[in-house]
Amino acid sequence: QSALTQPASVSGSPGQSITISCTGTSSDIGAYNYVSWYQQLPGKAPKVMIYEVSNRPSGVSNRFSGSKSGNTASLTISGLQAEDEADYYCSSYTTSVVFGGGTKLTVL
Amino acid sequence: QVQLVESGGGVVQPGRSLRLSCAASGFTFSRYGMHWVRQAPGKGLEWVAVISYDGSKKHYGDSVKGRSTISRDNSKNTLYLQMNSLRAEDTAVYYCAKDRDSYSDYWGQGTLVTVSS
């Protein structure tokens, strides 16, 4: 399976909203609602922020939301905070797993 | 609380083998599938392999297929990854992660494997 496509970087100012896209195919993102998003702080393990397109695990801020349209999923972070600066990865889980290339979020 | 602790990483010469371990605690290990995911220095996440809760089903990423074997010992709450014929491009931090069918809810802190002569 080919990697999902994410922008290499996005940026925003504190308080603003940003959206990270994740494009796959009709065999992965388009086929199932098994899209998840992970936040990775420098030197740390990934942490799930969104699962099954739009569900937030307990403890994750409601500033994080997810959606999907066709073969493209999106992660939106509203009310941007300095602590949100990290790498973000989308993923599609089927029989195998495929990740996006990652997006570096910079909070200006 | 859920804990996943990887071990077994280190420096290994090209062509040699290495076995990674992941010790699990804080949940009923035998009820969940488990993944290995790796991350080369400065690069993104790459899925390596998954094993079902009972070890009966295994799937591998193309980059390690035929060279690696995922296994588990539910009596020891431990996940393994046997890697053979190691190459420079296998250099990465290897994470184990707990499976929830559609995502991974817990990840270990990783163990670094460096393949170099």
PDB file of C-alpha atoms in Angstrom:
ATOM      1  CA  GLN A   1       0.000   0.000   0.000  1.00  0.00           C
ATOM      2  CA  SER A   2       1.192   3.510  -0.758  1.00  0.00           C
ATOM      3  CA  ALA A   3       1.479   6.080   1.982  1.00  0.00           C
ATOM      4  CA  LEU A   4      -1.359   8.506   2.483  1.00  0.00           C
ATOM      5  CA  THR A   5      -0.659  12.061   1.312  1.00  0.00           C
ATOM      6  CA  GLN A   6      -0.363  14.887   3.827  1.00  0.00           C
ATOM      7  CA  PRO A   7       1.061  18.406   3.465  1.00  0.00           C
ATOM      8  CA  ALA A   8       4.606  18.554   4.803  1.00  0.00           C
ATOM      9  CA  SER A   9       3.878  21.563   6.976  1.00  0.00           C
ATOM     10  CA  VAL A  10       1.158  23.885   8.170  1.00  0.00           C
ATOM     11  CA  SER A  11       1.288  26.866  10.469  1.00  0.00           C
ATOM     12  CA  GLY A  12      -1.025  29.132  12.363  1.00  0.00           C
ATOM     13  CA  SER A  13      -1.118  31.759  15.054  1.00  0.00           C
ATOM     14  CA  PRO A  14      -2.407  31.148  18.565  1.00  0.00           C
ATOM     15  CA  GLY A  15      -6.186  31.173  18.645  1.00  0.00           C
ATOM     16  CA  GLN A  16      -6.569  30.423  14.951  1.00  0.00           C
ATOM     17  CA  SER A  17      -7.830  27.197  13.385  1.00  0.00           C
ATOM     18  CA  ILE A  18      -5.869  24.983  11.035  1.00  0.00           C
ATOM     19  CA  THR A  19      -6.812  21.944   8.974  1.00  0.00           C
ATOM     20  CA  ILE A  20      -4.524  19.119   7.900  1.00  0.00           C
ATOM     21  CA  SER A  21      -5.645  17.008   4.969  1.00  0.00           C
ATOM     22  CA  CYS A  22      -4.919  13.357   4.352  1.00  0.00           C
ATOM     23  CA  THR A  23      -5.582  11.900   0.921  1.00  0.00           C
ATOM     24  CA  GLY A  24      -5.807   8.202   0.205  1.00  0.00           C
ATOM     25  CA  THR A  25      -7.679   6.021  -2.235  1.00  0.00           C
ATOM     26  CA  SER A  26     -10.952   4.197  -2.557  1.00  0.00           C
ATOM     27  CA  SER A  27      -9.190   1.150  -1.091  1.00  0.00           C
ATOM     28  CA  ASP A  28      -8.232   2.742   2.212  1.00  0.00           C
ATOM     29  CA  ILE A  29      -9.702   6.056   3.362  1.00  0.00           C
ATOM     30  CA  GLY A  30     -12.574   5.902   0.913  1.00  0.00           C
ATOM     31  CA  ALA A  31     -13.489   2.337   1.798  1.00  0.00           C
ATOM     32  CA  TYR A  32     -13.744   2.407   5.584  1.00  0.00           C
ATOM     33  CA  ASN A  33     -14.260   4.806   8.460  1.00  0.00           C
ATOM     34  CA  TYR A  34     -11.014   3.595  10.015  1.00  0.00           C
ATOM     35  CA  VAL A  35      -9.086   6.842   9.822  1.00  0.00           C
ATOM     36  CA  SER A  36      -7.104   7.867  12.878  1.00  0.00           C
ATOM     37  CA  TRP A  37      -4.829  10.803  13.670  1.00  0.00           C
ATOM     38  CA  TYR A  38      -1.726  10.786  15.877  1.00  0.00           C
ATOM     39  CA  GLN A  39       0.187  13.603  17.496  1.00  0.00           C
ATOM     40  CA  GLN A  40       3.907  13.152  18.026  1.00  0.00           C
ATOM     41  CA  LEU A  41       5.807  15.586  20.165  1.00  0.00           C
ATOM     42  CA  PRO A  42       9.580  15.760  19.667  1.00  0.00           C
ATOM     43  CA  GLY A  43      11.272  12.672  21.063  1.00  0.00           C
ATOM     44  CA  LYS A  44       7.985  11.130  22.183  1.00  0.00           C
ATOM     45  CA  ALA A  45       5.791   8.263  21.096  1.00  0.00           C
ATOM     46  CA  PRO A  46       2.708   8.956  18.967  1.00  0.00           C
ATOM     47  CA  LYS A  47      -0.550   9.656  20.768  1.00  0.00           C
ATOM     48  CA  VAL A  48      -3.968   9.043  19.237  1.00  0.00           C
ATOM     49  CA  MET A  49      -6.018  12.216  18.908  1.00  0.00           C
ATOM     50  CA  ILE A  50      -8.861  11.048  16.648  1.00  0.00           C
ATOM     51  CA  TYR A  51     -10.068   7.559  15.767  1.00  0.00           C
ATOM     52  CA  GLU A  52     -12.682   6.253  13.335  1.00  0.00           C
ATOM     53  CA  VAL A  53     -12.704   9.569  11.446  1.00  0.00           C
ATOM     54  CA  SER A  54     -14.193  11.808  14.114  1.00  0.00           C
ATOM     55  CA  ASN A  55     -14.071  10.219  17.559  1.00  0.00           C
ATOM     56  CA  ARG A  56     -11.953  11.709  20.319  1.00  0.00           C
ATOM     57  CA  PRO A  57     -10.432   9.462  22.995  1.00  0.00           C
ATOM     58  CA  SER A  58     -11.061  10.397  26.578  1.00  0.00           C
ATOM     59  CA  GLY A  59      -8.735  13.181  27.643  1.00  0.00           C
ATOM     60  CA  VAL A  60      -8.190  14.692  24.208  1.00  0.00           C
ATOM     61  CA  SER A  61      -9.236  18.318  23.937  1.00  0.00           C
ATOM     62  CA  ASN A  62     -12.429  19.073  22.019  1.00  0.00           C
ATOM     63  CA  ARG A  63     -10.371  21.574  20.031  1.00  0.00           C
ATOM     64  CA  PHE A  64      -9.386  18.570  17.922  1.00  0.00           C
ATOM     65  CA  SER A  65     -11.919  17.305  15.395  1.00  0.00           C
ATOM     66  CA  GLY A  66     -11.894  15.031  12.384  1.00  0.00           C
ATOM     67  CA  SER A  67     -13.916  14.523   9.238  1.00  0.00           C
ATOM     68  CA  LYS A  68     -13.865  12.668   5.951  1.00  0.00           C
ATOM     69  CA  SER A  69     -15.133  13.236   2.432  1.00  0.00           C
ATOM     70  CA  GLY A  70     -14.550  10.610  -0.207  1.00  0.00           C
ATOM     71  CA  ASN A  71     -10.887   9.615  -0.198  1.00  0.00           C
ATOM     72  CA  THR A  72      -9.742  12.574   1.901  1.00  0.00           C
ATOM     73  CA  ALA A  73      -9.771  12.884   5.674  1.00  0.00           C
ATOM     74  CA  SER A  74      -9.103  16.058   7.624  1.00  0.00           C
ATOM     75  CA  LEU A  75      -7.941  17.014  11.101  1.00  0.00           C
ATOM     76  CA  THR A  76      -8.955  20.441  12.376  1.00  0.00           C
ATOM     77  CA  ILE A  77      -7.419  22.073  15.420  1.00  0.00           C
ATOM     78  CA  SER A  78      -9.290  25.113  16.650  1.00  0.00           C
ATOM     79  CA  GLY A  79      -8.096  27.708  19.151  1.00  0.00           C
ATOM     80  CA  LEU A  80      -4.484  26.873  18.328  1.00  0.00           C
ATOM     81  CA  GLN A  81      -2.140  26.741  21.315  1.00  0.00           C
ATOM     82  CA  ALA A  82       1.633  26.638  21.552  1.00  0.00           C
ATOM     83  CA  GLU A  83       1.447  23.121  23.003  1.00  0.00           C
ATOM     84  CA  ASP A  84      -0.163  21.889  19.773  1.00  0.00           C
ATOM     85  CA  GLU A  85       3.125  22.315  17.920  1.00  0.00           C
ATOM     86  CA  ALA A  86       4.023  18.775  16.864  1.00  0.00           C
ATOM     87  CA  ASP A  87       4.039  16.320  13.993  1.00  0.00           C
ATOM     88  CA  TYR A  88       0.669  14.885  13.021  1.00  0.00           C
ATOM     89  CA  TYR A  89       0.104  11.619  11.188  1.00  0.00           C
ATOM     90  CA  CYS A  90      -3.054  10.224   9.658  1.00  0.00           C
ATOM     91  CA  SER A  91      -3.571   6.506   9.315  1.00  0.00           C
ATOM     92  CA  SER A  92      -5.903   4.014   7.731  1.00  0.00           C
ATOM     93  CA  TYR A  93      -6.370   0.624   9.407  1.00  0.00           C
ATOM     94  CA  THR A  94      -7.650  -2.280   7.356  1.00  0.00           C
ATOM     95  CA  THR A  95      -6.013  -5.703   7.134  1.00  0.00           C
ATOM     96  CA  SER A  96      -2.778  -3.758   7.072  1.00  0.00           C
ATOM     97  CA  VAL A  97      -2.005  -0.250   8.190  1.00  0.00           C
ATOM     98  CA  VAL A  98      -0.851   2.737   6.187  1.00  0.00           C
ATOM     99  CA  PHE A  99       0.327   6.079   7.544  1.00  0.00           C
ATOM    100  CA  GLY A 100       0.549   9.482   5.981  1.00  0.00           C
ATOM    101  CA  GLY A 101       3.948  11.075   5.570  1.00  0.00           C
ATOM    102  CA  GLY A 102       3.320  13.420   8.476  1.00  0.00           C
ATOM    103  CA  THR A 103       2.628  17.141   8.818  1.00  0.00           C
ATOM    104  CA  LYS A 104       4.704  19.467  10.949  1.00  0.00           C
ATOM    105  CA  LEU A 105       2.497  22.004  12.688  1.00  0.00           C
ATOM    106  CA  THR A 106       4.176  25.248  13.649  1.00  0.00           C
ATOM    107  CA  VAL A 107       2.439  27.650  16.005  1.00  0.00           C
ATOM    108  CA  LEU A 108       3.693  31.098  15.089  1.00  0.00           C
TER     109      LEU A 108
ATOM    110  CA  GLN B   1      -2.321   1.914  33.687  1.00  0.00           C
ATOM    111  CA  VAL B   2      -1.293   0.501  30.332  1.00  0.00           C
ATOM    112  CA  GLN B   3       2.441   0.169  29.860  1.00  0.00           C
ATOM    113  CA  LEU B   4       4.350  -1.052  26.824  1.00  0.00           C
ATOM    114  CA  VAL B   5       8.099  -1.315  27.210  1.00  0.00           C
ATOM    115  CA  GLU B   6      10.255  -2.201  24.226  1.00  0.00           C
ATOM    116  CA  SER B   7      13.736  -3.660  24.492  1.00  0.00           C
ATOM    117  CA  GLY B   8      16.325  -5.433  22.392  1.00  0.00           C
ATOM    118  CA  GLY B   9      17.473  -2.584  20.207  1.00  0.00           C
ATOM    119  CA  GLY B  10      21.097  -1.724  19.595  1.00  0.00           C
ATOM    120  CA  VAL B  11      23.793  -1.580  16.961  1.00  0.00           C
ATOM    121  CA  VAL B  12      23.912  -4.553  14.614  1.00  0.00           C
ATOM    122  CA  GLN B  13      25.891  -5.257  11.464  1.00  0.00           C
ATOM    123  CA  PRO B  14      24.185  -5.537   8.067  1.00  0.00           C
ATOM    124  CA  GLY B  15      22.991  -9.052   7.355  1.00  0.00           C
ATOM    125  CA  ARG B  16      22.717  -9.997  11.026  1.00  0.00           C
ATOM    126  CA  SER B  17      19.593 -10.681  13.089  1.00  0.00           C
ATOM    127  CA  LEU B  18      17.947  -9.045  16.073  1.00  0.00           C
ATOM    128  CA  ARG B  19      14.928  -9.817  18.240  1.00  0.00           C
ATOM    129  CA  LEU B  20      12.915  -7.038  19.768  1.00  0.00           C
ATOM    130  CA  SER B  21      10.609  -7.513  22.748  1.00  0.00           C
ATOM    131  CA  CYS B  22       7.676  -5.530  24.070  1.00  0.00           C
ATOM    132  CA  ALA B  23       6.571  -6.181  27.638  1.00  0.00           C
ATOM    133  CA  ALA B  24       2.924  -5.303  28.240  1.00  0.00           C
ATOM    134  CA  SER B  25       1.142  -4.558  31.493  1.00  0.00           C
ATOM    135  CA  GLY B  26      -1.990  -2.848  32.765  1.00  0.00           C
ATOM    136  CA  PHE B  27      -4.404  -4.643  30.430  1.00  0.00           C
ATOM    137  CA  THR B  28      -5.384  -8.174  29.430  1.00  0.00           C
ATOM    138  CA  PHE B  29      -2.679  -8.732  26.827  1.00  0.00           C
ATOM    139  CA  SER B  30      -4.207 -11.929  25.451  1.00  0.00           C
ATOM    140  CA  ARG B  31      -7.353 -10.095  24.316  1.00  0.00           C
ATOM    141  CA  TYR B  32      -5.716  -7.612  21.950  1.00  0.00           C
ATOM    142  CA  GLY B  33      -3.868  -7.593  18.699  1.00  0.00           C
ATOM    143  CA  MET B  34      -0.514  -5.844  18.678  1.00  0.00           C
ATOM    144  CA  HIS B  35       1.483  -3.869  16.131  1.00  0.00           C
ATOM    145  CA  TRP B  36       5.086  -2.974  15.448  1.00  0.00           C
ATOM    146  CA  VAL B  37       5.613   0.452  13.871  1.00  0.00           C
ATOM    147  CA  ARG B  38       8.984   1.996  13.080  1.00  0.00           C
ATOM    148  CA  GLN B  39      10.340   5.464  12.460  1.00  0.00           C
ATOM    149  CA  ALA B  40      13.630   6.096  10.708  1.00  0.00           C
ATOM    150  CA  PRO B  41      15.619   9.078  11.999  1.00  0.00           C
ATOM    151  CA  GLY B  42      13.908  12.287  10.930  1.00  0.00           C
ATOM    152  CA  LYS B  43      11.273  10.376   8.950  1.00  0.00           C
ATOM    153  CA  GLY B  44       7.631   9.433   9.327  1.00  0.00           C
ATOM    154  CA  LEU B  45       5.889   6.440  10.808  1.00  0.00           C
ATOM    155  CA  GLU B  46       6.010   3.157   8.925  1.00  0.00           C
ATOM    156  CA  TRP B  47       3.846   0.194   9.832  1.00  0.00           C
ATOM    157  CA  VAL B  48       5.827  -3.039  10.214  1.00  0.00           C
ATOM    158  CA  ALA B  49       3.516  -5.842  11.298  1.00  0.00           C
ATOM    159  CA  VAL B  50       0.418  -6.856  13.238  1.00  0.00           C
ATOM    160  CA  ILE B  51      -0.498 -10.024  15.122  1.00  0.00           C
ATOM    161  CA  SER B  52      -3.945 -11.085  16.293  1.00  0.00           C
ATOM    162  CA  TYR B  53      -4.775 -11.552  19.966  1.00  0.00           C
ATOM    163  CA  ASP B  54      -4.102 -15.298  19.824  1.00  0.00           C
ATOM    164  CA  GLY B  55      -1.218 -15.221  17.363  1.00  0.00           C
ATOM    165  CA  SER B  56      -3.162 -17.004  14.644  1.00  0.00           C
ATOM    166  CA  LYS B  57      -3.106 -14.142  12.154  1.00  0.00           C
ATOM    167  CA  LYS B  58      -0.109 -12.091  11.114  1.00  0.00           C
ATOM    168  CA  HIS B  59       0.365  -9.422   8.461  1.00  0.00           C
ATOM    169  CA  TYR B  60       3.515  -7.623   7.399  1.00  0.00           C
ATOM    170  CA  GLY B  61       4.492  -4.451   5.632  1.00  0.00           C
ATOM    171  CA  ASP B  62       6.196  -4.845   2.280  1.00  0.00           C
ATOM    172  CA  SER B  63       9.525  -3.527   3.564  1.00  0.00           C
ATOM    173  CA  VAL B  64       9.990  -6.376   6.075  1.00  0.00           C
ATOM    174  CA  LYS B  65       7.949  -9.180   4.520  1.00  0.00           C
ATOM    175  CA  GLY B  66      10.003 -12.360   4.297  1.00  0.00           C
ATOM    176  CA  ARG B  67      12.719 -11.021   6.611  1.00  0.00           C
ATOM    177  CA  SER B  68      10.802 -10.510   9.848  1.00  0.00           C
ATOM    178  CA  THR B  69       8.511 -12.532  12.075  1.00  0.00           C
ATOM    179  CA  ILE B  70       6.073 -11.153  14.613  1.00  0.00           C
ATOM    180  CA  SER B  71       5.093 -13.409  17.492  1.00  0.00           C
ATOM    181  CA  ARG B  72       3.741 -13.259  21.017  1.00  0.00           C
ATOM    182  CA  ASP B  73       3.769 -15.183  24.268  1.00  0.00           C
ATOM    183  CA  ASN B  74       0.521 -14.511  26.082  1.00  0.00           C
ATOM    184  CA  SER B  75       1.763 -16.344  29.168  1.00  0.00           C
ATOM    185  CA  LYS B  76       4.527 -13.771  29.452  1.00  0.00           C
ATOM    186  CA  ASN B  77       2.529 -10.759  28.213  1.00  0.00           C
ATOM    187  CA  THR B  78       5.236 -10.155  25.659  1.00  0.00           C
ATOM    188  CA  LEU B  79       5.313  -9.301  21.967  1.00  0.00           C
ATOM    189  CA  TYR B  80       8.307 -10.041  19.757  1.00  0.00           C
ATOM    190  CA  LEU B  81       9.741  -9.018  16.421  1.00  0.00           C
ATOM    191  CA  GLN B  82      12.465 -11.215  14.962  1.00  0.00           C
ATOM    192  CA  MET B  83      14.320  -9.323  12.263  1.00  0.00           C
ATOM    193  CA  ASN B  84      16.722 -11.100   9.909  1.00  0.00           C
ATOM    194  CA  SER B  85      19.017 -10.011   7.082  1.00  0.00           C
ATOM    195  CA  LEU B  86      19.073  -6.507   8.488  1.00  0.00           C
ATOM    196  CA  ARG B  87      19.833  -3.608   6.152  1.00  0.00           C
ATOM    197  CA  ALA B  88      20.899  -0.023   6.727  1.00  0.00           C
ATOM    198  CA  GLU B  89      17.372   1.078   5.849  1.00  0.00           C
ATOM    199  CA  ASP B  90      16.025  -0.887   8.819  1.00  0.00           C
ATOM    200  CA  THR B  91      17.650   1.681  11.106  1.00  0.00           C
ATOM    201  CA  ALA B  92      14.789   3.175  13.097  1.00  0.00           C
ATOM    202  CA  VAL B  93      13.047   3.500  16.411  1.00  0.00           C
ATOM    203  CA  TYR B  94      10.712   0.539  16.730  1.00  0.00           C
ATOM    204  CA  TYR B  95       7.455   1.042  18.629  1.00  0.00           C
ATOM    205  CA  CYS B  96       4.985  -1.567  19.772  1.00  0.00           C
ATOM    206  CA  ALA B  97       1.357  -0.471  19.892  1.00  0.00           C
ATOM    207  CA  LYS B  98      -1.878  -1.958  21.205  1.00  0.00           C
ATOM    208  CA  ASP B  99      -4.533  -2.619  18.587  1.00  0.00           C
ATOM    209  CA  ARG B 100      -8.164  -1.533  18.799  1.00  0.00           C
ATOM    210  CA  ASP B 101      -9.134  -2.905  15.348  1.00  0.00           C
ATOM    211  CA  SER B 102      -9.350   0.502  13.733  1.00  0.00           C
ATOM    212  CA  TYR B 103      -6.500   2.317  15.499  1.00  0.00           C
ATOM    213  CA  SER B 104      -3.790   1.986  18.133  1.00  0.00           C
ATOM    214  CA  ASP B 105      -4.641   3.391  21.532  1.00  0.00           C
ATOM    215  CA  TYR B 106      -1.347   2.910  23.404  1.00  0.00           C
ATOM    216  CA  TRP B 107       2.234   3.045  22.220  1.00  0.00           C
ATOM    217  CA  GLY B 108       5.507   2.212  23.894  1.00  0.00           C
ATOM    218  CA  GLN B 109       8.427   4.638  24.029  1.00  0.00           C
ATOM    219  CA  GLY B 110      10.359   2.732  21.392  1.00  0.00           C
ATOM    220  CA  THR B 111      13.708   1.016  21.052  1.00  0.00           C
ATOM    221  CA  LEU B 112      16.390   2.179  18.614  1.00  0.00           C
ATOM    222  CA  VAL B 113      17.853  -0.239  16.106  1.00  0.00           C
ATOM    223  CA  THR B 114      20.943   0.916  14.237  1.00  0.00           C
ATOM    224  CA  VAL B 115      22.217  -1.208  11.371  1.00  0.00           C
ATOM    225  CA  SER B 116      25.785  -0.283  10.644  1.00  0.00           C
ATOM    226  CA  SER B 117      29.133  -1.926  10.039  1.00  0.00           C
TER     227      SER B 117
END
